[in-house]
Amino acid sequence: MNLESKDDLEEAKKNLDRLEERDSMDTSGNPDKYTTRIRQARDEVHRITESLKRQGVIPYTKKELLTQKLDAVFPKARSKDIVEYEGKRFQKRFSPATKSRSGNTVYRWNIWWEEHSSE
């Protein structure tokens, strides 16, 4: 098994920065010239970050730990479902993390739980 390191993450971030800088300075008239490479570089940064978190090299945030806990307790919860856990109410939320160039297709979702105020 090939485990990623913090050096791999730094290299992936540098690659993403280089592509984004090249894209911002491009004068070719083609606005989509670096789109695919930038998306792939962002996906690589995300993949390595998640791998390092699973290995325990990078700590999970409080929000990520809460999401893991609530997903385990409420595995069938859907978007905007409200649940009660340890005396508090939480709502499951989704937003697009990665979309196609047209914006019509979502490749990856951000999924999290947020505390919901009682109304």
XYZ file of N, CA and C in Angstrom:
357
model
N 0.845 -1.173 0.000
C 0.000 0.000 0.000
C 0.895 1.242 0.000
N 0.618 2.176 -0.885
C 1.400 3.395 -0.997
C 0.711 4.496 -0.202
N 1.287 4.872 0.948
C 0.700 5.892 1.791
C 1.278 7.260 1.438
N 0.393 8.263 1.412
C 0.827 9.623 1.117
C 1.504 10.235 2.340
N 2.303 11.264 2.078
C 2.963 11.997 3.153
C 2.604 13.472 3.046
N 3.005 14.237 4.052
C 2.772 15.679 4.006
C 3.524 16.300 2.833
N 4.671 15.723 2.479
C 5.425 16.221 1.319
C 4.615 16.050 0.033
N 3.904 14.925 -0.082
C 3.047 14.699 -1.259
C 1.950 15.762 -1.334
N 1.398 16.086 -0.166
C 0.342 17.098 -0.124
C 0.897 18.461 -0.524
N 2.060 18.819 -0.004
C 2.666 20.107 -0.357
C 2.968 20.181 -1.853
N 3.459 19.094 -2.418
C 3.752 19.064 -3.854
C 2.468 19.208 -4.673
N 1.402 18.546 -4.250
C 0.119 18.651 -4.951
C -0.421 20.079 -4.870
N -0.266 20.722 -3.707
C -0.723 22.104 -3.565
C 0.095 23.049 -4.436
N 1.404 22.825 -4.516
C 2.255 23.653 -5.374
C 1.855 23.497 -6.839
N 1.572 22.267 -7.243
C 1.130 22.018 -8.618
C -0.170 22.763 -8.905
N -1.113 22.702 -7.973
C -2.386 23.409 -8.133
C -2.148 24.910 -8.221
N -1.301 25.446 -7.352
C -0.996 26.884 -7.390
C -0.388 27.289 -8.731
N 0.546 26.465 -9.249
C 1.171 26.762 -10.538
C 0.126 26.797 -11.656
N -0.768 25.814 -11.659
C -1.803 25.770 -12.695
C -2.750 26.963 -12.596
N -3.150 27.305 -11.372
C -4.051 28.441 -11.202
C -3.369 29.749 -11.613
N -2.082 29.891 -11.298
C -1.353 31.091 -11.697
C -1.223 31.148 -13.222
N -0.885 30.019 -13.839
C -0.763 29.957 -15.296
C -2.095 30.308 -15.955
N -3.188 29.797 -15.367
C -4.521 30.075 -15.906
C -4.843 31.561 -15.801
N -4.491 32.186 -14.678
C -4.820 33.601 -14.490
C -3.999 34.499 -15.415
N -2.826 34.031 -15.846
C -1.963 34.832 -16.711
C -2.146 34.491 -18.191
N -2.977 33.523 -18.500
C -3.140 33.078 -19.889
C -3.856 34.135 -20.720
N -3.308 34.425 -21.869
C -3.906 35.412 -22.776
C -4.296 34.790 -24.111
N -4.449 33.476 -24.125
C -4.727 32.781 -25.386
C -6.155 32.992 -25.881
N -7.024 33.486 -25.021
C -8.414 33.662 -25.424
C -9.246 32.409 -25.211
N -8.640 31.372 -24.658
C -9.361 30.127 -24.383
C -9.578 30.026 -22.873
N -10.776 30.389 -22.380
C -11.008 30.400 -20.933
C -10.997 29.011 -20.289
N -11.116 27.971 -21.094
C -11.166 26.613 -20.548
C -9.837 25.865 -20.685
N -8.781 26.578 -21.059
C -7.509 25.933 -21.371
C -6.985 25.061 -20.226
N -7.063 25.526 -19.006
C -6.510 24.786 -17.864
C -7.578 24.166 -16.968
N -8.833 24.275 -17.342
C -9.935 23.829 -16.490
C -9.791 22.379 -16.057
N -9.554 21.487 -16.972
C -9.462 20.059 -16.641
C -8.270 19.782 -15.747
N -7.126 20.372 -16.069
C -5.929 20.140 -15.247
C -6.092 20.710 -13.841
N -6.744 21.867 -13.720
C -6.976 22.457 -12.405
C -7.925 21.578 -11.599
N -8.989 21.094 -12.226
C -9.936 20.208 -11.522
C -9.224 18.948 -11.044
N -8.391 18.363 -11.900
C -7.652 17.162 -11.515
C -6.688 17.455 -10.364
N -6.043 18.621 -10.402
C -5.115 18.988 -9.329
C -5.864 19.203 -8.020
N -7.043 19.828 -8.071
C -7.858 20.008 -6.859
C -8.300 18.656 -6.307
N -8.700 17.764 -7.196
C -9.102 16.420 -6.763
C -7.937 15.690 -6.098
N -6.729 15.865 -6.639
C -5.542 15.222 -6.070
C -5.244 15.771 -4.672
N -5.341 17.093 -4.502
C -5.139 17.694 -3.177
C -6.173 17.139 -2.199
N -7.417 17.050 -2.632
C -8.493 16.525 -1.782
C -8.226 15.057 -1.415
N -7.849 14.255 -2.404
C -7.596 12.828 -2.167
C -6.454 12.622 -1.175
N -5.365 13.357 -1.352
C -4.218 13.208 -0.456
C -4.571 13.700 0.947
N -5.285 14.813 1.045
C -5.695 15.336 2.346
C -6.545 14.315 3.094
N -7.513 13.732 2.408
C -8.369 12.726 3.046
C -7.559 11.509 3.471
N -6.610 11.089 2.649
C -5.751 9.952 2.994
C -4.936 10.249 4.253
N -4.373 11.448 4.325
C -3.577 11.825 5.500
C -4.439 11.907 6.757
N -5.671 12.331 6.610
C -6.584 12.367 7.762
C -6.908 10.955 8.225
N -7.153 10.048 7.284
C -7.444 8.654 7.657
C -6.236 8.007 8.337
N -5.018 8.393 7.924
C -3.794 7.857 8.527
C -3.510 8.476 9.894
N -4.184 9.584 10.220
C -3.936 10.266 11.481
C -2.798 11.273 11.406
N -2.284 11.531 10.210
C -1.189 12.484 10.037
C -1.711 13.913 10.188
N -2.898 14.168 9.653
C -3.567 15.463 9.771
C -4.832 15.224 10.594
N -5.098 16.073 11.597
C -6.302 15.862 12.409
C -7.576 16.267 11.656
N -8.658 15.587 11.986
C -9.968 15.974 11.476
C -10.416 17.231 12.213
N -11.214 18.064 11.549
C -11.786 19.238 12.209
C -12.960 18.786 13.086
N -13.407 19.657 13.973
C -14.572 19.342 14.816
C -15.799 19.067 13.947
N -15.943 19.848 12.880
C -17.080 19.679 11.965
C -17.037 18.306 11.293
N -15.833 17.869 10.879
C -15.691 16.557 10.233
C -15.970 15.431 11.227
N -15.508 15.575 12.459
C -15.765 14.553 13.480
C -17.253 14.455 13.791
N -17.919 15.612 13.878
C -19.369 15.624 14.115
C -20.090 14.939 12.959
N -19.678 15.234 11.735
C -20.295 14.625 10.555
C -20.114 13.107 10.580
N -18.920 12.640 10.917
C -18.678 11.197 11.001
C -19.587 10.550 12.045
N -19.692 11.181 13.212
C -20.523 10.646 14.293
C -21.994 10.568 13.875
N -22.509 11.683 13.345
C -23.922 11.722 12.971
C -24.226 10.813 11.776
N -23.289 10.695 10.831
C -23.491 9.772 9.712
C -23.562 8.329 10.196
N -22.787 8.007 11.238
C -22.810 6.647 11.787
C -24.135 6.370 12.493
N -24.652 7.363 13.203
C -25.896 7.181 13.949
C -27.118 7.284 13.032
N -27.040 8.125 12.014
C -28.167 8.350 11.094
C -27.717 8.106 9.643
N -27.397 6.849 9.302
C -26.837 6.566 7.968
C -27.801 6.824 6.807
N -29.096 6.848 7.058
C -30.060 7.029 5.970
C -30.582 8.456 5.873
N -29.989 9.372 6.638
C -30.430 10.773 6.599
C -30.165 11.360 5.223
N -31.096 12.172 4.778
C -30.984 12.805 3.464
C -30.819 14.308 3.634
N -30.604 15.003 2.544
C -30.413 16.448 2.580
C -31.577 17.137 3.286
N -31.231 18.029 4.193
C -32.166 18.854 4.967
C -32.931 18.086 6.037
N -32.646 16.785 6.233
C -33.261 16.055 7.338
C -32.761 16.646 8.646
N -33.662 16.729 9.623
C -33.304 17.243 10.942
C -33.426 16.094 11.928
N -32.366 15.905 12.729
C -32.338 14.831 13.709
C -31.987 15.404 15.073
N -32.285 14.633 16.113
C -31.896 15.033 17.461
C -30.822 14.077 17.944
N -29.747 14.639 18.482
C -28.617 13.848 18.954
C -28.036 14.533 20.183
N -27.959 13.809 21.275
C -27.418 14.309 22.542
C -28.050 15.642 22.940
N -29.373 15.734 22.776
C -30.126 16.909 23.206
C -30.063 18.096 22.258
N -29.425 17.948 21.123
C -29.344 19.040 20.151
C -29.934 18.581 18.832
N -30.374 19.550 18.034
C -30.926 19.252 16.719
C -29.894 19.601 15.647
N -29.778 18.706 14.651
C -28.826 18.896 13.571
C -29.521 18.672 12.237
N -29.074 19.426 11.223
C -29.623 19.287 9.878
C -28.502 18.851 8.936
N -28.797 17.852 8.113
C -27.821 17.374 7.134
C -27.852 18.301 5.925
N -26.654 18.711 5.485
C -26.549 19.663 4.386
C -25.645 19.131 3.290
N -25.899 19.554 2.070
C -25.106 19.186 0.898
C -24.851 20.445 0.067
N -23.688 20.515 -0.548
C -23.413 21.543 -1.551
C -22.427 20.949 -2.560
N -22.488 21.396 -3.808
C -21.558 20.858 -4.808
C -20.113 21.222 -4.471
N -19.222 20.231 -4.511
C -17.789 20.477 -4.302
C -17.091 20.605 -5.641
N -17.446 19.749 -6.586
C -16.837 19.772 -7.914
C -17.931 19.550 -8.945
N -17.980 20.472 -9.922
C -18.984 20.375 -10.987
C -18.299 20.303 -12.348
N -19.085 19.911 -13.338
C -18.597 19.940 -14.719
C -18.466 21.391 -15.162
N -17.804 21.612 -16.284
C -17.650 22.981 -16.800
C -18.990 23.647 -17.023
N -19.970 22.897 -17.493
C -21.283 23.477 -17.745
C -22.036 23.755 -16.447
N -21.614 23.097 -15.371
C -22.301 23.264 -14.100
C -23.505 22.361 -13.948
N -23.776 21.548 -14.961
C -24.952 20.685 -14.926
C -24.714 19.360 -14.203
N -23.467 18.956 -14.063
C -23.149 17.680 -13.439
C -22.281 17.921 -12.217
N -22.679 17.326 -11.094
C -21.873 17.423 -9.875
C -21.060 16.140 -9.761
N -19.730 16.294 -9.658
C -18.846 15.136 -9.537
C -18.632 14.728 -8.080
N -18.615 15.714 -7.179
C -18.389 15.417 -5.761
C -19.173 16.421 -4.930
N -19.722 15.935 -3.817
C -20.521 16.777 -2.933
C -19.783 17.042 -1.625
N -19.973 18.248 -1.073
C -19.605 18.527 0.311
C -20.810 18.104 1.140
N -20.584 17.295 2.160
C -21.675 16.808 3.007
C -21.294 17.099 4.445
N -22.188 17.736 5.185
C -21.912 18.056 6.576
C -23.217 18.201 7.352
N -23.088 18.240 8.649
C -24.220 18.472 9.543
C -23.992 19.814 10.234
N -25.067 20.569 10.410
C -24.951 21.806 11.178
C -26.041 21.841 12.235
N -25.704 22.491 13.325
C -26.681 22.589 14.396
C -27.868 23.404 13.909
N -29.057 22.922 14.219
C -30.283 23.568 13.764
C -30.970 24.191 14.980
N -31.271 25.452 14.855
C -31.940 26.127 15.976
C -33.403 25.700 16.035
N -33.901 25.562 17.237
C -35.323 25.223 17.425
C -36.161 26.457 17.162
N -37.195 26.273 16.382
C -38.047 27.429 16.041
C -39.377 27.337 16.697
